Structure formats: structure tokens, C-alpha cells
Amino acid sequence: MTKTQRILAAFALAGAAAGLAAPAASAAPLSPLTLPDLPSAAPGMPAGAQPASVQEIGGKLSQGANQLNQLMDLPNQLAPVIAPVQPLTDLAGGIE
């Protein structure tokens, strides 16, 4: 493809993008975002098992993410315990 063809292709793509963006820009304003209703509890479900609000769900997700971060940091916390036996484990790995 020559340089001229590349320039013409770039102009064509820019024109097509502008043509697609114009109808979207003139569309009606978006309605506000609404949160879905929380599902109802299943029969026999314990009382505290169902979240009462979306904020509670977010809090539980945040708590789970914090626990996952702590789990990912576990090797760093165990380094002082593993360091004294590291030569033995390296030797055992070499025997396999």
C-alpha cells in the first residue's frame, strides 16, 4: 500500500467514525442507572444468609478481596519460618 493510499484510507476511516458518532451524540439523554432488586430468600435459607442491601454485598466483596490479598502475601509472612530449612528443601528438590 502506498503512502497516498494509506492517507486516503485514514481519511475514509476518520469520516466513517465521525458519521457513526454523530447519530449517537444526538440521541436522547440516557436514563439514570438503577440498581436491580435483591433476590428473595429461598425457602429454608438461614436468616443472615441473604444480604439486606447492595452496600452489604459490596462490603462482603471488599472483605473477600482483603482476605485474598492477605493470602497472596502469605509467602512473604512465612519467609522467616522457611529460611532455616531452605537448604534442605533445595536439596530435596534436587534429588527428585
CSV table of C-alpha atoms in Angstrom, one decimal, residues 12-71:
chain,number,residue,atom,x,y,z
A,12,ALA,CA,-12.0,7.4,5.0
A,13,LEU,CA,-11.8,5.7,8.4
A,14,ALA,CA,-12.0,9.1,10.2
A,15,GLY,CA,-15.0,10.1,8.1
A,16,ALA,CA,-16.8,6.8,8.8
A,17,ALA,CA,-16.1,7.2,12.6
A,18,ALA,CA,-17.4,10.7,12.5
A,19,GLY,CA,-20.5,9.5,10.7
A,20,LEU,CA,-21.2,6.8,13.2
A,21,ALA,CA,-20.5,9.1,16.2
A,22,ALA,CA,-22.9,11.9,15.0
A,23,PRO,CA,-26.2,9.9,15.5
A,24,ALA,CA,-25.0,8.7,18.9
A,25,ALA,CA,-24.3,12.2,20.0
A,26,SER,CA,-27.7,13.5,19.0
A,27,ALA,CA,-29.6,10.6,20.8
A,28,ALA,CA,-31.8,11.2,23.7
A,29,PRO,CA,-30.1,11.6,27.1
A,30,LEU,CA,-29.5,8.4,29.0
A,31,SER,CA,-31.8,7.5,31.8
A,32,PRO,CA,-30.2,7.3,35.3
A,33,LEU,CA,-28.7,3.9,36.3
A,34,THR,CA,-30.9,1.9,38.6
A,35,LEU,CA,-29.8,-1.0,40.8
A,36,PRO,CA,-31.6,-4.3,40.4
A,37,ASP,CA,-33.9,-5.6,43.2
A,38,LEU,CA,-32.3,-8.0,45.5
A,39,PRO,CA,-33.5,-11.6,45.1
A,40,SER,CA,-35.8,-13.0,47.7
A,41,ALA,CA,-34.6,-15.7,50.1
A,42,ALA,CA,-35.0,-19.3,49.1
A,43,PRO,CA,-37.2,-21.5,51.4
A,44,GLY,CA,-35.1,-22.8,54.3
A,45,MET,CA,-32.3,-20.3,53.9
A,46,PRO,CA,-30.8,-19.0,57.2
A,47,ALA,CA,-31.8,-15.5,58.2
A,48,GLY,CA,-28.4,-13.9,57.8
A,49,ALA,CA,-27.5,-15.5,54.5
A,50,GLN,CA,-29.4,-13.1,52.4
A,51,PRO,CA,-27.9,-9.6,52.1
A,52,ALA,CA,-30.1,-6.7,53.0
A,53,SER,CA,-28.6,-4.1,50.6
A,54,VAL,CA,-26.3,-3.6,47.7
A,55,GLN,CA,-23.9,-1.8,50.1
A,56,GLU,CA,-23.7,-5.0,52.2
A,57,ILE,CA,-22.9,-7.0,49.1
A,58,GLY,CA,-20.1,-4.5,48.3
A,59,GLY,CA,-18.8,-4.8,51.8
A,60,LYS,CA,-18.7,-8.6,51.7
A,61,LEU,CA,-16.9,-8.4,48.3
A,62,SER,CA,-14.4,-6.0,49.7
A,63,GLN,CA,-13.8,-8.2,52.7
A,64,GLY,CA,-13.2,-11.2,50.4
A,65,ALA,CA,-10.7,-9.2,48.4
A,66,ASN,CA,-8.9,-8.2,51.5
A,67,GLN,CA,-8.7,-11.9,52.6
A,68,LEU,CA,-7.4,-12.8,49.1
A,69,ASN,CA,-4.7,-10.1,49.4
A,70,GLN,CA,-3.6,-11.5,52.8
A,71,LEU,CA,-3.5,-15.0,51.2
